[in-house]
Short mmCIF file of C-alpha atoms and ligand atoms in Angstrom, two decimals:
data_model
loop_
_atom_site.label_atom_id
_atom_site.label_comp_id
_atom_site.label_asym_id
_atom_site.label_seq_id
_atom_site.Cartn_x
_atom_site.Cartn_y
_atom_site.Cartn_z
CA MET A 1 -0.72 11.14 -17.63
CA GLN A 2 0.11 12.55 -21.14
CA ASP A 3 0.41 9.54 -23.35
CA TYR A 4 3.90 10.23 -25.11
CA PHE A 5 7.03 11.72 -23.83
CA GLN A 6 9.97 12.64 -25.87
CA ASN A 7 13.73 12.86 -25.43
CA TYR A 8 15.67 16.06 -24.47
CA ILE A 9 18.44 16.43 -27.02
CA ASP A 10 20.57 19.44 -27.59
CA GLY A 11 17.78 21.72 -26.10
CA GLN A 12 15.06 20.19 -28.24
CA TRP A 13 12.22 17.97 -27.17
CA VAL A 14 12.64 15.23 -29.97
CA ASP A 15 11.17 11.95 -31.24
CA GLY A 16 13.11 8.89 -30.96
CA GLY A 17 15.23 7.14 -34.07
CA ALA A 18 14.02 3.70 -32.83
CA GLY A 19 10.16 4.65 -32.18
CA ARG A 20 8.47 4.46 -28.92
CA ILE A 21 8.55 2.17 -25.80
CA ASP A 22 5.39 1.61 -23.41
CA VAL A 23 5.86 2.11 -20.29
CA THR A 24 3.65 -0.09 -17.87
CA ASN A 25 2.38 0.79 -14.05
CA PRO A 26 3.77 -1.81 -12.59
CA GLY A 27 0.98 -1.04 -9.61
CA THR A 28 -1.95 -2.41 -11.85
CA GLY A 29 -0.10 -3.88 -14.64
CA GLU A 30 -1.85 -1.63 -17.29
CA HIS A 31 -0.26 0.44 -19.84
CA LEU A 32 0.67 3.95 -18.41
CA THR A 33 2.16 6.14 -21.43
CA THR A 34 4.86 5.68 -24.20
CA HIS A 35 8.19 7.09 -24.38
CA ALA A 36 10.70 8.20 -27.24
CA LEU A 37 13.39 5.52 -27.61
CA ALA A 38 16.82 6.56 -28.62
CA ASP A 39 19.16 5.00 -31.24
CA ALA A 40 22.51 5.26 -31.99
CA ALA A 41 22.29 8.34 -34.20
CA ASP A 42 20.00 10.60 -31.37
CA VAL A 43 23.13 9.29 -28.98
CA ASP A 44 25.42 11.07 -31.37
CA ARG A 45 23.64 14.19 -31.43
CA ALA A 46 23.49 14.52 -27.34
CA VAL A 47 27.05 13.54 -27.16
CA LEU A 48 28.18 15.95 -29.66
CA ALA A 49 26.11 18.60 -28.58
CA ALA A 50 27.71 18.29 -24.94
CA GLU A 51 30.95 18.27 -26.31
CA ARG A 52 30.53 21.58 -28.06
CA VAL A 53 29.04 23.06 -24.77
CA HIS A 54 31.90 21.73 -23.05
CA ARG A 55 34.47 23.45 -25.68
CA SER A 56 32.54 26.63 -25.29
CA GLY A 57 33.46 26.77 -21.70
CA ALA A 58 29.89 27.40 -20.92
CA LEU A 59 30.35 25.52 -17.86
CA SER A 60 33.62 24.64 -17.27
CA ASP A 61 34.73 28.39 -17.42
CA LEU A 62 32.18 29.64 -15.21
CA ARG A 63 33.42 31.03 -11.66
CA PRO A 64 32.53 28.40 -9.28
CA VAL A 65 30.16 30.12 -7.33
CA GLU A 66 27.92 30.30 -10.38
CA ARG A 67 27.66 26.72 -10.97
CA THR A 68 26.91 26.55 -7.23
CA ARG A 69 23.61 28.55 -7.94
CA MET A 70 22.97 26.73 -11.14
CA VAL A 71 22.86 23.48 -9.72
CA GLN A 72 21.44 24.66 -6.55
CA ALA A 73 18.77 26.01 -8.73
CA ILE A 74 18.31 22.60 -10.39
CA GLY A 75 17.64 21.05 -6.70
CA ALA A 76 15.13 24.04 -5.95
CA TYR A 77 13.20 23.54 -8.71
CA LEU A 78 12.70 19.07 -8.39
CA PHE A 79 11.79 19.97 -4.76
CA GLU A 80 9.00 22.93 -5.87
CA ASN A 81 7.33 20.51 -8.25
CA LYS A 82 8.04 17.54 -6.09
CA ALA A 83 4.31 16.27 -5.69
CA GLU A 84 3.88 15.97 -9.41
CA ILE A 85 7.16 14.17 -9.95
CA ALA A 86 6.64 12.05 -6.89
CA GLN A 87 3.15 11.10 -8.65
CA GLU A 88 4.71 9.78 -11.82
CA LEU A 89 7.59 8.29 -10.14
CA THR A 90 4.93 5.99 -8.27
CA LEU A 91 2.91 5.41 -11.13
CA GLU A 92 5.83 4.65 -13.43
CA GLN A 93 7.94 2.31 -10.67
CA GLY A 94 5.64 1.23 -8.39
CA LYS A 95 6.73 2.45 -5.13
CA PRO A 96 4.57 3.82 -2.49
CA LEU A 97 3.78 7.46 -3.00
CA TRP A 98 5.49 8.54 0.47
CA GLU A 99 8.69 6.62 -0.61
CA SER A 100 8.32 9.00 -4.06
CA VAL A 101 8.23 11.90 -1.91
CA ILE A 102 11.55 10.89 -0.19
CA GLU A 103 13.25 9.74 -3.45
CA VAL A 104 12.54 13.22 -5.07
CA GLU A 105 13.66 15.29 -1.78
CA GLY A 106 16.82 13.04 -1.82
CA ALA A 107 17.31 14.02 -5.36
CA ALA A 108 16.96 17.72 -4.34
CA ARG A 109 19.14 16.98 -1.57
CA TYR A 110 22.09 16.28 -4.31
CA PHE A 111 21.86 19.55 -5.89
CA GLU A 112 22.10 21.24 -2.61
CA TYR A 113 25.33 19.14 -1.47
CA TYR A 114 27.00 19.00 -4.53
CA GLY A 115 26.00 22.73 -5.42
CA ASN A 116 27.69 23.53 -2.20
CA GLN A 117 30.74 21.37 -3.38
CA ALA A 118 31.32 23.24 -6.30
CA GLU A 119 33.60 25.97 -4.68
CA THR A 120 36.01 23.47 -2.70
CA VAL A 121 37.32 22.10 -5.68
CA GLU A 122 40.73 23.73 -4.66
CA GLY A 123 44.39 22.80 -6.02
CA ARG A 124 47.75 22.82 -3.81
CA SER A 125 51.14 24.29 -4.67
CA ILE A 126 53.87 21.62 -4.50
CA PRO A 127 57.53 23.49 -3.40
CA LEU A 128 60.13 22.57 -5.87
CA GLY A 129 62.59 24.62 -4.18
CA ALA A 130 63.54 28.24 -5.47
CA GLY A 131 63.52 28.33 -9.08
CA TYR A 132 60.36 26.73 -9.50
CA TYR A 133 56.87 27.57 -8.81
CA ASP A 134 54.46 24.73 -9.17
CA PHE A 135 50.60 24.00 -8.68
CA THR A 136 47.73 21.67 -9.61
CA THR A 137 44.58 22.17 -10.60
CA TYR A 138 41.11 20.18 -11.19
CA GLU A 139 39.41 20.50 -14.46
CA PRO A 140 36.19 18.96 -15.66
CA PHE A 141 36.50 15.69 -17.87
CA GLY A 142 34.07 16.97 -20.34
CA VAL A 143 31.40 15.00 -21.51
CA SER A 144 30.04 12.74 -18.84
CA ALA A 145 27.28 9.88 -19.57
CA GLN A 146 25.23 8.75 -16.80
CA ILE A 147 23.76 5.02 -17.50
CA ILE A 148 20.94 5.04 -14.67
CA PRO A 149 18.82 2.07 -13.52
CA TRP A 150 15.00 1.89 -12.91
CA ASN A 151 14.95 1.47 -9.49
CA TYR A 152 15.81 4.98 -8.43
CA PRO A 153 15.56 6.78 -11.51
CA VAL A 154 15.45 10.24 -10.17
CA GLU A 155 17.70 9.71 -7.42
CA MET A 156 20.37 8.04 -9.33
CA THR A 157 20.31 10.53 -11.91
CA ALA A 158 20.25 13.74 -9.41
CA ARG A 159 23.25 11.85 -7.89
CA SER A 160 25.53 11.55 -10.39
CA LEU A 161 24.29 15.01 -12.66
CA SER A 162 24.94 17.21 -9.33
CA ALA A 163 28.44 16.46 -9.21
CA ALA A 164 28.98 16.36 -12.85
CA LEU A 165 27.69 20.12 -12.96
CA ALA A 166 29.01 21.37 -10.00
CA THR A 167 32.16 20.56 -11.37
CA GLY A 168 31.81 21.80 -14.82
CA ASN A 169 30.96 18.52 -17.04
CA ALA A 170 28.52 18.73 -19.56
CA CYS A 171 25.99 15.43 -19.63
CA VAL A 172 24.28 12.96 -21.43
CA ILE A 173 22.14 10.91 -19.65
CA LYS A 174 20.46 7.52 -20.48
CA SER A 175 17.60 7.04 -18.82
CA PRO A 176 16.02 3.65 -17.97
CA GLU A 177 13.56 1.94 -20.55
CA MET A 178 11.17 0.74 -17.79
CA THR A 179 10.91 4.24 -15.96
CA PRO A 180 11.81 7.03 -18.21
CA VAL A 181 9.13 9.36 -17.05
CA THR A 182 10.52 11.54 -14.29
CA ASN A 183 13.87 11.97 -15.82
CA ARG A 184 12.52 14.50 -18.01
CA TRP A 185 12.02 16.41 -14.92
CA PHE A 186 16.32 16.95 -15.09
CA ALA A 187 15.71 18.47 -18.76
CA LEU A 188 12.70 20.81 -17.36
CA ALA A 189 14.96 21.98 -14.53
CA ALA A 190 18.10 22.52 -17.11
CA GLU A 191 15.94 24.58 -19.14
CA HIS A 192 14.52 26.39 -16.18
CA VAL A 193 17.53 27.27 -14.78
CA GLY A 194 18.89 28.56 -17.90
CA LEU A 195 21.69 26.18 -18.90
CA PRO A 196 22.95 26.24 -22.67
CA ALA A 197 21.53 24.09 -24.90
CA GLY A 198 23.14 20.59 -24.95
CA ALA A 199 24.28 21.28 -21.27
CA VAL A 200 21.90 18.52 -19.99
CA ASN A 201 20.70 15.80 -22.61
CA VAL A 202 18.16 13.26 -21.49
CA LEU A 203 17.22 10.03 -23.41
CA CYS A 204 15.74 6.93 -22.94
CA GLY A 205 16.75 4.04 -24.77
CA LEU A 206 17.48 0.19 -24.96
CA GLY A 207 20.57 -0.73 -23.03
CA GLN A 208 22.29 -2.84 -25.90
CA ASP A 209 21.24 0.00 -28.71
CA ALA A 210 21.41 3.45 -27.18
CA GLY A 211 23.40 2.69 -23.74
CA ALA A 212 25.65 0.74 -25.70
CA ALA A 213 26.34 3.47 -28.53
CA LEU A 214 26.70 5.91 -25.21
CA ALA A 215 29.44 4.13 -23.28
CA SER A 216 31.60 3.52 -26.55
CA HIS A 217 30.82 6.88 -28.07
CA PRO A 218 34.54 8.05 -28.94
CA SER A 219 33.82 11.81 -27.55
CA VAL A 220 32.10 10.25 -24.07
CA ASN A 221 34.93 11.51 -21.20
CA LEU A 222 33.78 9.60 -18.50
CA ILE A 223 31.10 7.23 -17.78
CA VAL A 224 29.12 6.77 -14.55
CA PHE A 225 26.84 3.80 -14.44
CA THR A 226 24.71 2.27 -11.66
CA GLY A 227 23.25 -0.87 -12.56
CA SER A 228 23.56 -4.85 -12.86
CA VAL A 229 27.54 -6.37 -12.64
CA ARG A 230 26.78 -7.94 -16.23
CA THR A 231 26.23 -4.59 -17.66
CA GLY A 232 29.06 -2.91 -15.93
CA GLN A 233 31.16 -5.63 -17.36
CA ALA A 234 30.01 -4.38 -20.75
CA ILE A 235 30.48 -0.82 -19.87
CA ALA A 236 33.92 -1.44 -18.31
CA THR A 237 35.04 -2.95 -21.54
CA ALA A 238 33.78 -0.18 -23.88
CA ALA A 239 35.44 2.45 -21.42
CA ALA A 240 38.45 0.71 -22.17
CA GLY A 241 38.21 0.80 -25.58
CA ASN A 242 38.24 4.49 -25.56
CA VAL A 243 40.68 4.58 -22.60
CA VAL A 244 38.22 6.89 -20.47
CA PRO A 245 37.42 5.95 -16.69
CA CYS A 246 34.39 4.82 -15.43
CA VAL A 247 32.19 4.43 -12.28
CA LEU A 248 30.59 1.34 -11.18
CA GLU A 249 28.12 1.23 -9.03
CA LEU A 250 26.83 -2.50 -9.13
CA GLY A 251 24.27 -4.81 -7.02
CA GLY A 252 25.00 -6.26 -3.50
CA LYS A 253 24.22 -8.92 -1.32
CA SER A 254 24.75 -6.99 2.16
CA ALA A 255 24.71 -8.50 5.37
CA ALA A 256 23.46 -7.46 8.87
CA ILE A 257 25.63 -9.40 11.33
CA VAL A 258 23.82 -9.51 14.75
CA HIS A 259 25.15 -10.10 18.18
CA GLU A 260 23.60 -11.53 21.30
CA ASP A 261 23.98 -8.44 22.81
CA ALA A 262 22.23 -6.24 19.79
CA ASP A 263 19.00 -4.38 20.51
CA LEU A 264 16.25 -6.28 19.06
CA ASP A 265 13.56 -3.54 19.73
CA ALA A 266 15.68 -1.14 17.37
CA PHE A 267 16.72 -3.63 14.77
CA GLU A 268 12.82 -3.98 13.96
CA ASN A 269 13.50 -0.78 12.44
CA ASP A 270 16.52 -2.17 10.29
CA ILE A 271 14.50 -5.05 8.90
CA ARG A 272 11.82 -2.71 7.84
CA TRP A 273 13.51 -0.20 6.24
CA GLY A 274 16.84 -2.41 5.19
CA ILE A 275 14.81 -5.01 3.02
CA TYR A 276 11.27 -3.82 2.78
CA PHE A 277 11.90 -0.11 1.53
CA ASN A 278 11.26 -0.15 -2.38
CA ALA A 279 10.18 -3.72 -1.86
CA GLY A 280 13.73 -4.46 -1.71
CA GLN A 281 15.06 -3.42 -4.75
CA VAL A 282 18.07 -1.71 -3.41
CA CYS A 283 21.36 -2.00 -4.13
CA SER A 284 22.34 -1.77 -0.51
CA ALA A 285 19.48 -3.54 0.76
CA MET A 286 19.90 -5.73 3.99
CA SER A 287 19.39 -8.81 2.34
CA ARG A 288 20.90 -11.19 4.63
CA VAL A 289 21.17 -11.26 8.33
CA ILE A 290 23.67 -13.18 10.22
CA VAL A 291 22.35 -13.39 13.37
CA HIS A 292 24.27 -15.41 16.89
CA GLU A 293 22.64 -18.77 17.16
CA SER A 294 21.47 -17.61 20.49
CA ARG A 295 18.82 -14.97 19.09
CA GLN A 296 17.66 -16.35 16.09
CA SER A 297 14.56 -17.56 16.65
CA GLU A 298 13.41 -14.44 18.47
CA LEU A 299 14.90 -12.40 15.54
CA VAL A 300 12.74 -14.53 13.02
CA ASP A 301 9.84 -13.98 14.99
CA ARG A 302 10.15 -10.30 14.68
CA ALA A 303 10.90 -10.37 11.32
CA VAL A 304 8.14 -12.41 10.64
CA ALA A 305 5.90 -10.00 12.13
CA ILE A 306 7.06 -6.77 10.12
CA ALA A 307 6.59 -8.72 6.78
CA GLU A 308 3.05 -9.82 7.81
CA SER A 309 2.31 -6.04 9.45
CA LEU A 310 3.08 -4.56 6.08
CA SER A 311 -0.20 -3.87 3.42
CA VAL A 312 1.02 -4.47 -0.28
CA GLY A 313 -0.77 -2.51 -2.92
CA PRO A 314 -0.52 0.06 -5.50
CA GLY A 315 1.94 2.73 -4.58
CA ILE A 316 -0.76 5.47 -5.42
CA GLU A 317 -2.92 4.42 -2.62
CA ARG A 318 -0.21 4.46 -0.21
CA THR A 319 0.27 8.36 0.57
CA GLU A 320 1.33 8.09 4.17
CA PHE A 321 4.90 6.83 5.88
CA GLY A 322 3.77 3.85 7.22
CA ALA A 323 3.58 -0.16 7.44
CA ASN A 324 2.92 -0.47 3.61
CA MET A 325 4.72 -1.88 0.64
CA GLY A 326 4.10 -1.30 -3.22
CA SER A 327 4.60 -3.22 -5.95
CA MET A 328 7.86 -4.36 -7.81
CA VAL A 329 9.07 -2.41 -11.04
CA SER A 330 7.55 -5.47 -13.30
CA ASP A 331 6.14 -8.39 -13.68
CA GLY A 332 9.75 -9.79 -14.90
CA GLN A 333 11.51 -8.76 -11.64
CA ARG A 334 8.78 -10.01 -9.33
CA ASP A 335 9.12 -13.11 -11.15
CA ARG A 336 12.69 -13.38 -11.11
CA ALA A 337 12.44 -13.22 -7.19
CA ALA A 338 9.79 -15.20 -6.62
CA GLY A 339 11.72 -18.16 -8.71
CA MET A 340 14.93 -17.51 -6.40
CA VAL A 341 12.62 -18.02 -3.85
CA SER A 342 11.11 -21.11 -5.11
CA ASP A 343 14.85 -22.28 -6.19
CA ALA A 344 16.00 -21.50 -2.25
CA VAL A 345 13.14 -23.98 -1.26
CA ALA A 346 14.31 -26.47 -3.34
CA GLU A 347 17.58 -26.53 -2.00
CA GLY A 348 16.78 -26.66 1.58
CA ALA A 349 15.36 -23.20 2.93
CA THR A 350 11.94 -22.79 4.61
CA VAL A 351 9.66 -19.88 3.84
CA ALA A 352 8.92 -18.17 7.49
CA THR A 353 6.26 -15.93 5.73
CA GLY A 354 5.67 -14.79 2.25
CA GLY A 355 7.18 -16.06 -0.76
CA ARG A 356 4.47 -15.94 -3.34
CA LYS A 357 2.93 -13.67 -6.08
CA MET A 358 -0.12 -12.05 -4.76
CA ASN A 359 -3.09 -12.89 -6.34
CA GLN A 360 -4.28 -9.45 -7.81
CA PRO A 361 -3.23 -7.21 -10.91
CA GLY A 362 0.29 -5.51 -10.62
CA ALA A 363 3.83 -6.68 -9.69
CA PHE A 364 3.06 -7.77 -6.40
CA LEU A 365 5.37 -10.19 -4.06
CA GLU A 366 4.57 -10.93 -0.30
CA PRO A 367 7.20 -9.49 2.39
CA THR A 368 9.59 -12.67 2.56
CA VAL A 369 11.66 -14.11 5.32
CA LEU A 370 14.02 -17.06 4.39
CA THR A 371 15.40 -19.42 7.47
CA GLY A 372 17.04 -22.61 7.01
CA ILE A 373 20.09 -20.85 4.67
CA SER A 374 23.61 -21.75 4.77
CA PRO A 375 25.81 -19.52 3.31
CA ASP A 376 26.90 -22.20 0.38
CA MET A 377 23.12 -22.08 -0.97
CA THR A 378 22.44 -20.17 -4.32
CA ILE A 379 20.12 -17.41 -2.40
CA ALA A 380 23.11 -16.82 0.46
CA LYS A 381 24.93 -15.33 -2.57
CA GLU A 382 23.28 -13.97 -5.34
CA GLU A 383 21.48 -10.72 -5.47
CA VAL A 384 17.21 -11.15 -5.26
CA PHE A 385 16.35 -7.54 -5.76
CA GLY A 386 13.16 -7.92 -4.05
CA PRO A 387 11.61 -8.19 -0.65
CA VAL A 388 13.29 -11.33 0.35
CA LEU A 389 15.40 -11.39 3.74
CA SER A 390 17.94 -14.41 3.99
CA VAL A 391 17.86 -15.22 8.06
CA LEU A 392 21.49 -17.26 8.69
CA SER A 393 23.30 -17.90 12.01
CA PHE A 394 26.56 -18.13 13.54
CA LYS A 395 28.28 -19.36 16.41
CA ASP A 396 31.30 -16.96 17.13
CA ASP A 397 32.29 -13.83 15.50
CA LYS A 398 34.82 -15.23 13.38
CA GLU A 399 32.09 -17.32 11.66
CA ALA A 400 29.96 -14.22 11.34
CA ILE A 401 32.56 -12.75 9.41
CA GLU A 402 33.19 -15.48 7.16
CA ILE A 403 29.50 -15.69 6.42
CA ALA A 404 29.17 -11.85 5.98
CA ASN A 405 32.34 -12.02 3.40
CA SER A 406 31.53 -15.07 1.44
CA THR A 407 29.56 -13.64 -1.67
CA GLU A 408 31.38 -11.84 -4.42
CA TYR A 409 29.67 -8.38 -3.64
CA GLY A 410 30.84 -6.00 -0.84
CA LEU A 411 28.55 -3.06 -1.07
CA VAL A 412 27.71 -2.53 2.56
CA GLY A 413 27.48 -4.40 5.66
CA GLY A 414 26.24 -3.84 9.18
CA VAL A 415 27.13 -4.72 12.83
CA PHE A 416 24.51 -4.58 15.62
CA THR A 417 26.11 -4.58 19.17
CA LYS A 418 26.62 -2.86 22.32
CA ASP A 419 30.02 -3.63 22.61
CA ILE A 420 31.92 -0.76 20.35
CA ASP A 421 35.37 -2.90 20.31
CA ARG A 422 33.67 -5.70 18.43
CA ALA A 423 31.72 -3.25 16.17
CA MET A 424 35.19 -1.82 15.35
CA GLN A 425 36.82 -4.97 14.75
CA ALA A 426 33.77 -6.03 12.30
CA ALA A 427 33.95 -2.55 10.78
CA ARG A 428 37.38 -3.21 10.05
CA GLN A 429 36.97 -7.08 8.72
CA ILE A 430 33.64 -6.70 6.62
CA ARG A 431 35.00 -6.27 3.36
CA ALA A 432 32.66 -3.60 1.84
CA GLY A 433 32.81 -0.04 0.85
CA GLN A 434 30.41 1.09 3.83
CA VAL A 435 29.51 -0.37 7.39
CA PHE A 436 26.66 0.56 9.20
CA VAL A 437 27.01 0.07 12.90
CA ASN A 438 23.35 0.20 14.74
CA GLU A 439 21.35 1.29 12.41
CA TRP A 440 21.13 0.35 8.50
CA TYR A 441 21.24 2.80 5.79
CA ALA A 442 23.07 5.15 8.70
CA GLY A 443 24.96 8.34 6.59
CA GLY A 444 23.52 10.43 3.85
CA VAL A 445 24.50 12.30 0.70
CA GLU A 446 27.78 13.34 2.82
CA THR A 447 29.26 9.95 2.96
CA PRO A 448 30.66 8.62 0.38
CA PHE A 449 29.11 5.30 -1.21
CA GLY A 450 30.65 2.44 -3.24
CA GLY A 451 31.63 -1.08 -3.41
CA TYR A 452 34.29 -3.44 -3.33
CA GLY A 453 34.79 -6.97 -5.27
CA LYS A 454 31.91 -7.45 -7.74
CA SER A 455 30.17 -4.47 -6.19
CA GLY A 456 32.17 -1.93 -8.79
CA TYR A 457 34.63 0.54 -7.97
CA GLY A 458 34.72 4.72 -7.81
CA ARG A 459 32.72 6.38 -5.25
CA GLU A 460 29.49 8.13 -5.57
CA LYS A 461 28.39 10.52 -2.62
CA GLY A 462 30.26 12.36 -0.14
CA ARG A 463 33.35 14.83 -1.53
CA GLU A 464 35.12 11.49 -2.80
CA ALA A 465 32.66 11.55 -5.84
CA LEU A 466 34.21 14.90 -6.57
CA TRP A 467 37.30 13.42 -7.95
CA ASN A 468 35.49 11.16 -10.44
CA TYR A 469 34.16 14.05 -12.66
CA VAL A 470 37.63 16.07 -12.51
CA GLN A 471 41.27 15.36 -13.81
CA THR A 472 44.36 16.95 -12.47
CA LYS A 473 46.38 19.04 -14.22
CA ASN A 474 49.82 19.97 -12.73
CA ILE A 475 51.55 23.45 -13.64
CA ALA A 476 55.04 23.31 -13.46
CA ILE A 477 56.59 26.92 -13.88
CA LYS A 478 60.65 27.82 -14.17
CA LEU A 479 61.14 30.97 -12.22
CA GLY A 480 63.33 33.45 -14.50
CA GLY A 481 66.90 34.99 -12.88
P1 NAD B 1 20.83 -3.23 -15.89
O1 NAD B 1 22.56 -3.27 -15.68
O2 NAD B 1 20.01 -4.07 -16.90
O3 NAD B 1 20.73 -1.69 -16.46
C1 NAD B 1 21.13 -0.46 -15.70
C2 NAD B 1 20.92 0.59 -17.06
O4 NAD B 1 22.20 0.00 -18.03
C3 NAD B 1 19.57 0.79 -17.83
O5 NAD B 1 19.51 1.99 -18.29
C4 NAD B 1 20.27 0.05 -19.14
O6 NAD B 1 19.16 0.31 -20.08
C5 NAD B 1 21.65 0.25 -19.11
N1 NAD B 1 22.17 -1.00 -20.18
C6 NAD B 1 21.76 -2.10 -19.98
N2 NAD B 1 22.56 -2.82 -20.99
C7 NAD B 1 23.55 -2.07 -21.43
C8 NAD B 1 24.80 -2.14 -22.15
N3 NAD B 1 25.09 -3.28 -22.70
N4 NAD B 1 25.42 -0.79 -22.70
C9 NAD B 1 25.12 0.19 -22.16
N5 NAD B 1 24.31 0.44 -21.12
C10 NAD B 1 23.27 -0.86 -21.00
O7 NAD B 1 20.54 -2.89 -14.42
P2 NAD B 1 19.04 -2.56 -13.73
O8 NAD B 1 18.33 -3.95 -13.85
O9 NAD B 1 18.24 -1.58 -14.19
O10 NAD B 1 19.17 -2.09 -12.24
C11 NAD B 1 19.51 -3.16 -11.39
C12 NAD B 1 20.56 -3.74 -10.93
O11 NAD B 1 21.31 -2.30 -10.54
C13 NAD B 1 20.71 -4.38 -9.88
O12 NAD B 1 21.91 -5.31 -9.93
C14 NAD B 1 21.27 -3.40 -8.45
O13 NAD B 1 21.70 -3.67 -7.25
C15 NAD B 1 22.09 -2.05 -9.10
N6 NAD B 1 21.85 -1.05 -8.58
C16 NAD B 1 23.07 -0.40 -8.25
C17 NAD B 1 23.44 0.53 -7.45
C18 NAD B 1 24.37 1.11 -6.57
O14 NAD B 1 24.51 2.57 -6.14
N7 NAD B 1 25.64 0.35 -6.11
C19 NAD B 1 22.16 1.54 -7.11
C20 NAD B 1 21.10 0.91 -7.95
C21 NAD B 1 20.85 -0.36 -8.73
#
């Protein structure tokens, strides 16, 4: 990998006003590269460039089909370069190479989907009687700021950028400081498809510096943020200061309710994907399983077997889909997760397997299963953001729902049963933006995603997300005669 990457502002590759930041390969603990670090002045130039593009009409005045083609061409470019992007992603983030390929393909898919949607943003006419003609149109907000987390840096940027461009907004992306390298592919793609300079700006900077400057910039018209609750609160406060909307996709402590009639053979797959994919650094991870007491010991045995079957090591060596897991993103995140496991044990939990840092260079934590957990323990309420599954048990349906709803979060939930009535009842009662029945992570780019409670507000994915990026204009005409 080259030893230095620049930011992309107003169509130029530039150094950062705040110097450079070191990027570490979490799979080895070694220095990987350096990246330009933006300051508030860089942010200001990027926002003003985006504002200029917006005011020029270069994006917003296009016939939507032209935006369809442009957005889809960005996706095609990512797809064509997926091998190279995936390699860089694994080196900066730690996930297995095959997971990185899935992430880049997922990113390309967002541009395919929202490219298609560009032509569907239609208004309606509203009858006001014979003397009037009234209709609505949808206009882009203007400058859309995207503030991105490190866990899925490519897919999270794609999710927001694709919809923002499809609806005609100019964008400023603040890439995550731990994993900034792959975000430059969005700048390369913008250049490749011929977007005007300033339409897409990509800069890496520290959250409290460049991130805060972007969130509070008076010319930003919309903020889309994915990250932690604490930062989400700061972003919402900044947005309120400028009276602009924001979308907050925050954390979760999502639970699967497993009934006594559930198919545990099939559920093994949900454990494998639900908590060990991306080493558990997934906002919608299945971090809690609430199982009927009659199946608890069987389920724990199966979860332990899955955790122990995973080969854990540097993602770059894990090229093929299989029973393997990479590193976490950093030693700091790994130590935080390991500390939460120790604290859980101090509160009375039992480690069924894992729980320790691995004795090798890199940010590795053993795939972990915890039992003996009650809903009032910290581990049952707070997000670990690592490969740590907490197993709780219930006696009846009412108790299962109460436990599922006993955190401040509400991102997703799941119910596993052969009884459709029971599943539908749970789906209604679980307080979360998405409920999976009999398959964790069922759904796709097409299905709206976002939180209840402290998991945030607004929706990304699906057609719902389009409405984040446009504002309604009503045109009321008094007819003559
Ligand atoms: P984070 O909140 O620390 O950082 C996210 C981004 O915000 C980074 O780009 C960071 O630089 C920036 N930032 C930090 N402080 C800022 C400030 N004061 N003003 C503006 N920007 C600031 O989160 P993280 O540690 O990178 O990501 C992990 C968290 O993200 C977890 O809680 C996880 O659940 C959540 N997450 C949610 C989703 C979702 O879709 N709901 C997806 C991925 C991650």
